[in-house]
């Protein structure tokens, strides 16, 4: 996997913010894991960060080298099917935001 | 609070990705809560989304109407102090990315 920290902006981010339905099975977790594995095989993929809190609000940010790469990922067949199931089965609601990362910096490690 | 969904891009996002140290007290939670309250009083503030998973990885995304608003928030005195304590006490590491949101869409609710 690309070291995100080594990248110089600009690059692109897809911010996926979702609220899960309270009851669901293992299929969601399996699909989410498969989607992450699949994203990593896509051209232009740079990295992913994901966290879901106890309230059920989840944030997943995937990073890409171009808007074209994002468009291809959105249209990928298995991803389309996961999106459909997400809408119908797993999410109360979600938001997607496509953004261009212009600046980035990290915590300086103490020595 | 502004309804983020009602906003038309472009607007700006600060993506704060952090890994917490395993042991810390209530002061972190209090400071995080105060920072969120404080951010909401800042000019140009649009909204915030936050999730921290079991692994200790946290994602907080704050949204702003301009890069100037982001610069003012970064320099706010109490926020500066929280950043200092974050580096010294609470975080193993963190990354900050400033991005311009160009497109946004939400799940269509079933009727």
PDB file of C-alpha atoms in Angstrom:
ATOM      1  CA  UNK A   1       0.000   0.000   0.000  1.00  0.00           C
ATOM      2  CA  UNK A   2       1.118   3.494  -0.777  1.00  0.00           C
ATOM      3  CA  UNK A   3       2.386   5.432   2.201  1.00  0.00           C
ATOM      4  CA  UNK A   4      -0.140   8.259   2.270  1.00  0.00           C
ATOM      5  CA  UNK A   5       2.232  10.443   4.243  1.00  0.00           C
ATOM      6  CA  UNK A   6       4.817  10.280   1.500  1.00  0.00           C
ATOM      7  CA  UNK A   7       2.398  11.746  -1.037  1.00  0.00           C
ATOM      8  CA  UNK A   8       2.502  15.356  -2.078  1.00  0.00           C
ATOM      9  CA  UNK A   9      -0.906  16.974  -2.661  1.00  0.00           C
ATOM     10  CA  UNK A  10      -2.936  17.485  -4.702  1.00  0.00           C
ATOM     11  CA  UNK A  11      -4.726  14.152  -4.606  1.00  0.00           C
ATOM     12  CA  UNK A  12      -8.374  13.232  -4.119  1.00  0.00           C
ATOM     13  CA  UNK A  13     -10.524  11.978  -1.259  1.00  0.00           C
ATOM     14  CA  UNK A  14     -13.920  10.311  -1.178  1.00  0.00           C
ATOM     15  CA  UNK A  15     -15.479  11.003   2.219  1.00  0.00           C
ATOM     16  CA  UNK A  16     -18.171   8.415   2.941  1.00  0.00           C
ATOM     17  CA  UNK A  17     -20.218   9.192   6.043  1.00  0.00           C
ATOM     18  CA  UNK A  18     -22.866   6.624   6.964  1.00  0.00           C
ATOM     19  CA  UNK A  19     -25.340   5.791   9.678  1.00  0.00           C
ATOM     20  CA  UNK A  20     -25.898   2.059  10.038  1.00  0.00           C
ATOM     21  CA  UNK A  21     -29.241   0.487  10.724  1.00  0.00           C
ATOM     22  CA  UNK A  22     -29.237  -1.021  14.221  1.00  0.00           C
ATOM     23  CA  UNK A  23     -29.776  -4.656  13.195  1.00  0.00           C
ATOM     24  CA  UNK A  24     -27.678  -6.423  10.592  1.00  0.00           C
ATOM     25  CA  UNK A  25     -25.684  -9.581  10.214  1.00  0.00           C
ATOM     26  CA  UNK A  26     -22.228 -10.572   9.207  1.00  0.00           C
ATOM     27  CA  UNK A  27     -22.803  -9.888   5.544  1.00  0.00           C
ATOM     28  CA  UNK A  28     -22.227  -6.192   6.006  1.00  0.00           C
ATOM     29  CA  UNK A  29     -18.826  -6.774   7.609  1.00  0.00           C
ATOM     30  CA  UNK A  30     -17.847  -9.282   4.915  1.00  0.00           C
ATOM     31  CA  UNK A  31     -18.885  -6.923   2.141  1.00  0.00           C
ATOM     32  CA  UNK A  32     -17.086  -3.964   3.736  1.00  0.00           C
ATOM     33  CA  UNK A  33     -13.919  -6.032   4.019  1.00  0.00           C
ATOM     34  CA  UNK A  34     -14.225  -7.219   0.410  1.00  0.00           C
ATOM     35  CA  UNK A  35     -14.793  -3.657  -0.816  1.00  0.00           C
ATOM     36  CA  UNK A  36     -11.609  -2.535   0.928  1.00  0.00           C
ATOM     37  CA  UNK A  37      -9.673  -5.416  -0.639  1.00  0.00           C
ATOM     38  CA  UNK A  38     -11.181  -4.619  -4.034  1.00  0.00           C
ATOM     39  CA  UNK A  39     -10.497  -0.880  -3.807  1.00  0.00           C
ATOM     40  CA  UNK A  40      -6.815  -1.662  -3.273  1.00  0.00           C
ATOM     41  CA  UNK A  41      -6.687  -3.361  -6.672  1.00  0.00           C
ATOM     42  CA  UNK A  42      -8.135  -0.370  -8.531  1.00  0.00           C
ATOM     43  CA  UNK A  43      -5.944   1.948 -10.607  1.00  0.00           C
ATOM     44  CA  UNK A  44      -5.189   5.197  -8.829  1.00  0.00           C
ATOM     45  CA  UNK A  45      -5.957   3.880  -5.338  1.00  0.00           C
ATOM     46  CA  UNK A  46      -3.751   5.546  -2.705  1.00  0.00           C
ATOM     47  CA  UNK A  47      -5.123   4.495   0.688  1.00  0.00           C
ATOM     48  CA  UNK A  48      -8.077   4.216   3.041  1.00  0.00           C
ATOM     49  CA  UNK A  49      -8.965   5.254   6.592  1.00  0.00           C
ATOM     50  CA  UNK A  50     -12.065   4.048   8.394  1.00  0.00           C
ATOM     51  CA  UNK A  51     -13.665   4.356  11.831  1.00  0.00           C
ATOM     52  CA  UNK A  52     -17.104   3.559  13.193  1.00  0.00           C
ATOM     53  CA  UNK A  53     -18.150   4.778  16.616  1.00  0.00           C
ATOM     54  CA  UNK A  54     -20.583   3.266  19.091  1.00  0.00           C
ATOM     55  CA  UNK A  55     -23.403   5.482  17.854  1.00  0.00           C
ATOM     56  CA  UNK A  56     -23.284   3.723  14.475  1.00  0.00           C
ATOM     57  CA  UNK A  57     -21.839   6.732  12.632  1.00  0.00           C
ATOM     58  CA  UNK A  58     -19.074   5.598  10.328  1.00  0.00           C
ATOM     59  CA  UNK A  59     -16.520   7.559   8.367  1.00  0.00           C
ATOM     60  CA  UNK A  60     -14.521   5.998   5.566  1.00  0.00           C
ATOM     61  CA  UNK A  61     -12.132   8.088   3.523  1.00  0.00           C
ATOM     62  CA  UNK A  62     -10.529   6.607   0.443  1.00  0.00           C
ATOM     63  CA  UNK A  63      -7.750   8.459  -1.356  1.00  0.00           C
ATOM     64  CA  UNK A  64      -7.176   8.459  -5.114  1.00  0.00           C
ATOM     65  CA  UNK A  65      -4.756   9.992  -7.553  1.00  0.00           C
ATOM     66  CA  UNK A  66      -7.396  11.436  -9.898  1.00  0.00           C
ATOM     67  CA  UNK A  67     -11.094  12.051 -10.346  1.00  0.00           C
ATOM     68  CA  UNK A  68     -11.048   9.481 -13.151  1.00  0.00           C
ATOM     69  CA  UNK A  69      -9.900   6.827 -10.667  1.00  0.00           C
ATOM     70  CA  UNK A  70     -12.828   7.740  -8.396  1.00  0.00           C
ATOM     71  CA  UNK A  71     -15.283   7.489 -11.284  1.00  0.00           C
ATOM     72  CA  UNK A  72     -13.956   4.019 -12.201  1.00  0.00           C
ATOM     73  CA  UNK A  73     -14.248   2.806  -8.614  1.00  0.00           C
ATOM     74  CA  UNK A  74     -17.804   4.089  -8.355  1.00  0.00           C
ATOM     75  CA  UNK A  75     -18.743   2.124 -11.483  1.00  0.00           C
ATOM     76  CA  UNK A  76     -16.924  -1.116 -10.585  1.00  0.00           C
ATOM     77  CA  UNK A  77     -19.503  -3.934 -10.844  1.00  0.00           C
ATOM     78  CA  UNK A  78     -19.137  -5.526  -7.397  1.00  0.00           C
ATOM     79  CA  UNK A  79     -18.952  -2.080  -5.837  1.00  0.00           C
ATOM     80  CA  UNK A  80     -22.196  -1.120  -7.601  1.00  0.00           C
ATOM     81  CA  UNK A  81     -23.870  -4.170  -6.073  1.00  0.00           C
ATOM     82  CA  UNK A  82     -22.511  -3.266  -2.612  1.00  0.00           C
ATOM     83  CA  UNK A  83     -23.833   0.273  -3.051  1.00  0.00           C
ATOM     84  CA  UNK A  84     -27.268  -1.105  -3.922  1.00  0.00           C
ATOM     85  CA  UNK A  85     -27.318  -3.363  -0.863  1.00  0.00           C
ATOM     86  CA  UNK A  86     -26.064  -0.514   1.296  1.00  0.00           C
ATOM     87  CA  UNK A  87     -28.978   1.670   0.241  1.00  0.00           C
ATOM     88  CA  UNK A  88     -31.555  -1.103   0.592  1.00  0.00           C
ATOM     89  CA  UNK A  89     -30.325  -3.052   3.611  1.00  0.00           C
ATOM     90  CA  UNK A  90     -27.542  -1.569   5.689  1.00  0.00           C
ATOM     91  CA  UNK A  91     -27.692   2.191   5.934  1.00  0.00           C
ATOM     92  CA  UNK A  92     -30.244   4.525   7.428  1.00  0.00           C
ATOM     93  CA  UNK A  93     -28.553   7.240   5.482  1.00  0.00           C
ATOM     94  CA  UNK A  94     -25.214   8.222   4.000  1.00  0.00           C
ATOM     95  CA  UNK A  95     -23.372  11.125   2.426  1.00  0.00           C
ATOM     96  CA  UNK A  96     -20.599  11.054  -0.135  1.00  0.00           C
ATOM     97  CA  UNK A  97     -18.269  14.003  -0.644  1.00  0.00           C
ATOM     98  CA  UNK A  98     -15.554  14.150  -3.275  1.00  0.00           C
ATOM     99  CA  UNK A  99     -12.758  16.512  -2.354  1.00  0.00           C
ATOM    100  CA  UNK A 100      -9.355  17.590  -3.597  1.00  0.00           C
ATOM    101  CA  UNK A 101      -6.691  17.443  -0.891  1.00  0.00           C
ATOM    102  CA  UNK A 102      -4.568  20.572  -1.232  1.00  0.00           C
ATOM    103  CA  UNK A 103      -2.401  20.432   1.906  1.00  0.00           C
ATOM    104  CA  UNK A 104      -1.345  17.713   4.321  1.00  0.00           C
ATOM    105  CA  UNK A 105       0.852  17.505   7.376  1.00  0.00           C
ATOM    106  CA  UNK A 106       1.526  15.004  10.142  1.00  0.00           C
ATOM    107  CA  UNK A 107       2.443  15.072  13.798  1.00  0.00           C
ATOM    108  CA  UNK A 108       6.168  15.373  14.232  1.00  0.00           C
ATOM    109  CA  UNK A 109       7.382  12.445  16.278  1.00  0.00           C
ATOM    110  CA  UNK A 110       9.326  13.311  19.428  1.00  0.00           C
ATOM    111  CA  UNK A 111      12.895  12.047  19.276  1.00  0.00           C
TER     112      UNK A 111
ATOM    113  CA  UNK B   1     -25.971  24.190  13.102  1.00  0.00           C
ATOM    114  CA  UNK B   2     -25.886  24.458   9.358  1.00  0.00           C
ATOM    115  CA  UNK B   3     -27.478  21.558   7.553  1.00  0.00           C
ATOM    116  CA  UNK B   4     -24.471  20.227   5.666  1.00  0.00           C
ATOM    117  CA  UNK B   5     -26.696  18.499   3.129  1.00  0.00           C
ATOM    118  CA  UNK B   6     -28.256  21.785   2.146  1.00  0.00           C
ATOM    119  CA  UNK B   7     -24.884  23.234   1.160  1.00  0.00           C
ATOM    120  CA  UNK B   8     -23.739  23.477  -2.409  1.00  0.00           C
ATOM    121  CA  UNK B   9     -20.030  22.807  -2.980  1.00  0.00           C
ATOM    122  CA  UNK B  10     -17.415  24.092  -3.113  1.00  0.00           C
ATOM    123  CA  UNK B  11     -16.662  24.272   0.596  1.00  0.00           C
ATOM    124  CA  UNK B  12     -13.684  23.074   2.633  1.00  0.00           C
ATOM    125  CA  UNK B  13     -12.915  20.094   4.860  1.00  0.00           C
ATOM    126  CA  UNK B  14     -10.254  19.512   7.486  1.00  0.00           C
ATOM    127  CA  UNK B  15      -9.679  15.763   7.757  1.00  0.00           C
ATOM    128  CA  UNK B  16      -8.090  14.962  11.114  1.00  0.00           C
ATOM    129  CA  UNK B  17      -6.960  11.350  11.421  1.00  0.00           C
ATOM    130  CA  UNK B  18      -5.472  10.349  14.768  1.00  0.00           C
ATOM    131  CA  UNK B  19      -4.246   7.348  16.674  1.00  0.00           C
ATOM    132  CA  UNK B  20      -4.810   7.680  20.412  1.00  0.00           C
ATOM    133  CA  UNK B  21      -2.353   6.514  23.023  1.00  0.00           C
ATOM    134  CA  UNK B  22      -3.812   3.560  24.902  1.00  0.00           C
ATOM    135  CA  UNK B  23      -3.934   5.155  28.354  1.00  0.00           C
ATOM    136  CA  UNK B  24      -5.478   8.529  28.991  1.00  0.00           C
ATOM    137  CA  UNK B  25      -7.989  10.065  31.345  1.00  0.00           C
ATOM    138  CA  UNK B  26     -11.127  12.113  31.101  1.00  0.00           C
ATOM    139  CA  UNK B  27      -9.306  15.274  30.148  1.00  0.00           C
ATOM    140  CA  UNK B  28      -9.034  14.195  26.543  1.00  0.00           C
ATOM    141  CA  UNK B  29     -12.799  13.677  26.280  1.00  0.00           C
ATOM    142  CA  UNK B  30     -13.502  16.997  27.980  1.00  0.00           C
ATOM    143  CA  UNK B  31     -11.097  18.837  25.698  1.00  0.00           C
ATOM    144  CA  UNK B  32     -12.487  17.164  22.577  1.00  0.00           C
ATOM    145  CA  UNK B  33     -16.003  18.159  23.591  1.00  0.00           C
ATOM    146  CA  UNK B  34     -14.923  21.730  24.322  1.00  0.00           C
ATOM    147  CA  UNK B  35     -13.107  21.966  20.963  1.00  0.00           C
ATOM    148  CA  UNK B  36     -16.287  20.903  19.172  1.00  0.00           C
ATOM    149  CA  UNK B  37     -18.323  23.505  21.084  1.00  0.00           C
ATOM    150  CA  UNK B  38     -15.693  26.137  20.348  1.00  0.00           C
ATOM    151  CA  UNK B  39     -15.450  25.296  16.637  1.00  0.00           C
ATOM    152  CA  UNK B  40     -19.170  25.902  16.304  1.00  0.00           C
ATOM    153  CA  UNK B  41     -18.691  29.500  17.440  1.00  0.00           C
ATOM    154  CA  UNK B  42     -16.027  30.227  14.811  1.00  0.00           C
ATOM    155  CA  UNK B  43     -16.806  32.251  11.678  1.00  0.00           C
ATOM    156  CA  UNK B  44     -17.225  30.062   8.616  1.00  0.00           C
ATOM    157  CA  UNK B  45     -17.911  26.861  10.553  1.00  0.00           C
ATOM    158  CA  UNK B  46     -20.309  24.579   8.672  1.00  0.00           C
ATOM    159  CA  UNK B  47     -20.373  21.265  10.527  1.00  0.00           C
ATOM    160  CA  UNK B  48     -18.456  18.349  11.999  1.00  0.00           C
ATOM    161  CA  UNK B  49     -18.453  14.544  11.771  1.00  0.00           C
ATOM    162  CA  UNK B  50     -16.479  12.324  14.083  1.00  0.00           C
ATOM    163  CA  UNK B  51     -15.967   8.593  14.729  1.00  0.00           C
ATOM    164  CA  UNK B  52     -13.443   6.610  16.717  1.00  0.00           C
ATOM    165  CA  UNK B  53     -13.221   2.851  16.343  1.00  0.00           C
ATOM    166  CA  UNK B  54     -12.135   0.207  18.816  1.00  0.00           C
ATOM    167  CA  UNK B  55      -8.597   0.207  17.445  1.00  0.00           C
ATOM    168  CA  UNK B  56      -8.128   3.797  18.641  1.00  0.00           C
ATOM    169  CA  UNK B  57      -8.116   5.250  15.113  1.00  0.00           C
ATOM    170  CA  UNK B  58     -10.242   8.370  15.033  1.00  0.00           C
ATOM    171  CA  UNK B  59     -11.482  10.455  12.136  1.00  0.00           C
ATOM    172  CA  UNK B  60     -12.869  13.941  12.630  1.00  0.00           C
ATOM    173  CA  UNK B  61     -13.892  16.018   9.653  1.00  0.00           C
ATOM    174  CA  UNK B  62     -14.804  19.649  10.151  1.00  0.00           C
ATOM    175  CA  UNK B  63     -16.321  21.651   7.312  1.00  0.00           C
ATOM    176  CA  UNK B  64     -15.712  25.339   6.648  1.00  0.00           C
ATOM    177  CA  UNK B  65     -16.793  27.944   4.138  1.00  0.00           C
ATOM    178  CA  UNK B  66     -13.283  29.170   3.273  1.00  0.00           C
ATOM    179  CA  UNK B  67      -9.581  28.528   3.756  1.00  0.00           C
ATOM    180  CA  UNK B  68      -9.419  31.732   5.812  1.00  0.00           C
ATOM    181  CA  UNK B  69     -11.918  30.251   8.293  1.00  0.00           C
ATOM    182  CA  UNK B  70      -9.693  27.164   8.609  1.00  0.00           C
ATOM    183  CA  UNK B  71      -6.621  29.318   9.235  1.00  0.00           C
ATOM    184  CA  UNK B  72      -8.445  31.279  11.970  1.00  0.00           C
ATOM    185  CA  UNK B  73      -9.586  28.074  13.668  1.00  0.00           C
ATOM    186  CA  UNK B  74      -6.069  26.651  13.592  1.00  0.00           C
ATOM    187  CA  UNK B  75      -4.750  29.786  15.332  1.00  0.00           C
ATOM    188  CA  UNK B  76      -7.531  30.102  17.944  1.00  0.00           C
ATOM    189  CA  UNK B  77      -5.808  30.297  21.357  1.00  0.00           C
ATOM    190  CA  UNK B  78      -7.608  27.473  23.194  1.00  0.00           C
ATOM    191  CA  UNK B  79      -7.355  25.315  20.112  1.00  0.00           C
ATOM    192  CA  UNK B  80      -3.598  25.947  19.958  1.00  0.00           C
ATOM    193  CA  UNK B  81      -3.316  24.732  23.544  1.00  0.00           C
ATOM    194  CA  UNK B  82      -5.387  21.617  22.737  1.00  0.00           C
ATOM    195  CA  UNK B  83      -3.131  20.929  19.741  1.00  0.00           C
ATOM    196  CA  UNK B  84      -0.081  21.198  21.980  1.00  0.00           C
ATOM    197  CA  UNK B  85      -1.538  18.777  24.531  1.00  0.00           C
ATOM    198  CA  UNK B  86      -2.609  16.440  21.747  1.00  0.00           C
ATOM    199  CA  UNK B  87       0.937  16.222  20.443  1.00  0.00           C
ATOM    200  CA  UNK B  88       2.470  15.835  23.889  1.00  0.00           C
ATOM    201  CA  UNK B  89      -0.067  13.709  25.751  1.00  0.00           C
ATOM    202  CA  UNK B  90      -2.879  12.132  23.784  1.00  0.00           C
ATOM    203  CA  UNK B  91      -1.851  11.069  20.314  1.00  0.00           C
ATOM    204  CA  UNK B  92       0.618   8.505  19.083  1.00  0.00           C
ATOM    205  CA  UNK B  93       0.355  10.188  15.743  1.00  0.00           C
ATOM    206  CA  UNK B  94      -2.007  12.219  13.595  1.00  0.00           C
ATOM    207  CA  UNK B  95      -2.462  13.539  10.082  1.00  0.00           C
ATOM    208  CA  UNK B  96      -4.249  16.678   8.964  1.00  0.00           C
ATOM    209  CA  UNK B  97      -5.480  17.123   5.406  1.00  0.00           C
ATOM    210  CA  UNK B  98      -7.126  20.250   4.087  1.00  0.00           C
ATOM    211  CA  UNK B  99      -9.381  19.586   1.119  1.00  0.00           C
ATOM    212  CA  UNK B 100     -11.847  21.391  -1.086  1.00  0.00           C
ATOM    213  CA  UNK B 101     -15.159  19.547  -1.419  1.00  0.00           C
ATOM    214  CA  UNK B 102     -16.204  19.747  -5.052  1.00  0.00           C
ATOM    215  CA  UNK B 103     -19.183  17.372  -5.174  1.00  0.00           C
ATOM    216  CA  UNK B 104     -21.581  15.954  -2.608  1.00  0.00           C
ATOM    217  CA  UNK B 105     -24.597  13.666  -2.665  1.00  0.00           C
ATOM    218  CA  UNK B 106     -26.697  11.790  -0.155  1.00  0.00           C
ATOM    219  CA  UNK B 107     -28.641   8.575  -0.016  1.00  0.00           C
ATOM    220  CA  UNK B 108     -32.119   9.058  -1.364  1.00  0.00           C
ATOM    221  CA  UNK B 109     -34.596   8.043   1.288  1.00  0.00           C
ATOM    222  CA  UNK B 110     -37.123   5.384   0.279  1.00  0.00           C
ATOM    223  CA  UNK B 111     -40.657   6.769   0.309  1.00  0.00           C
TER     224      UNK B 111
END
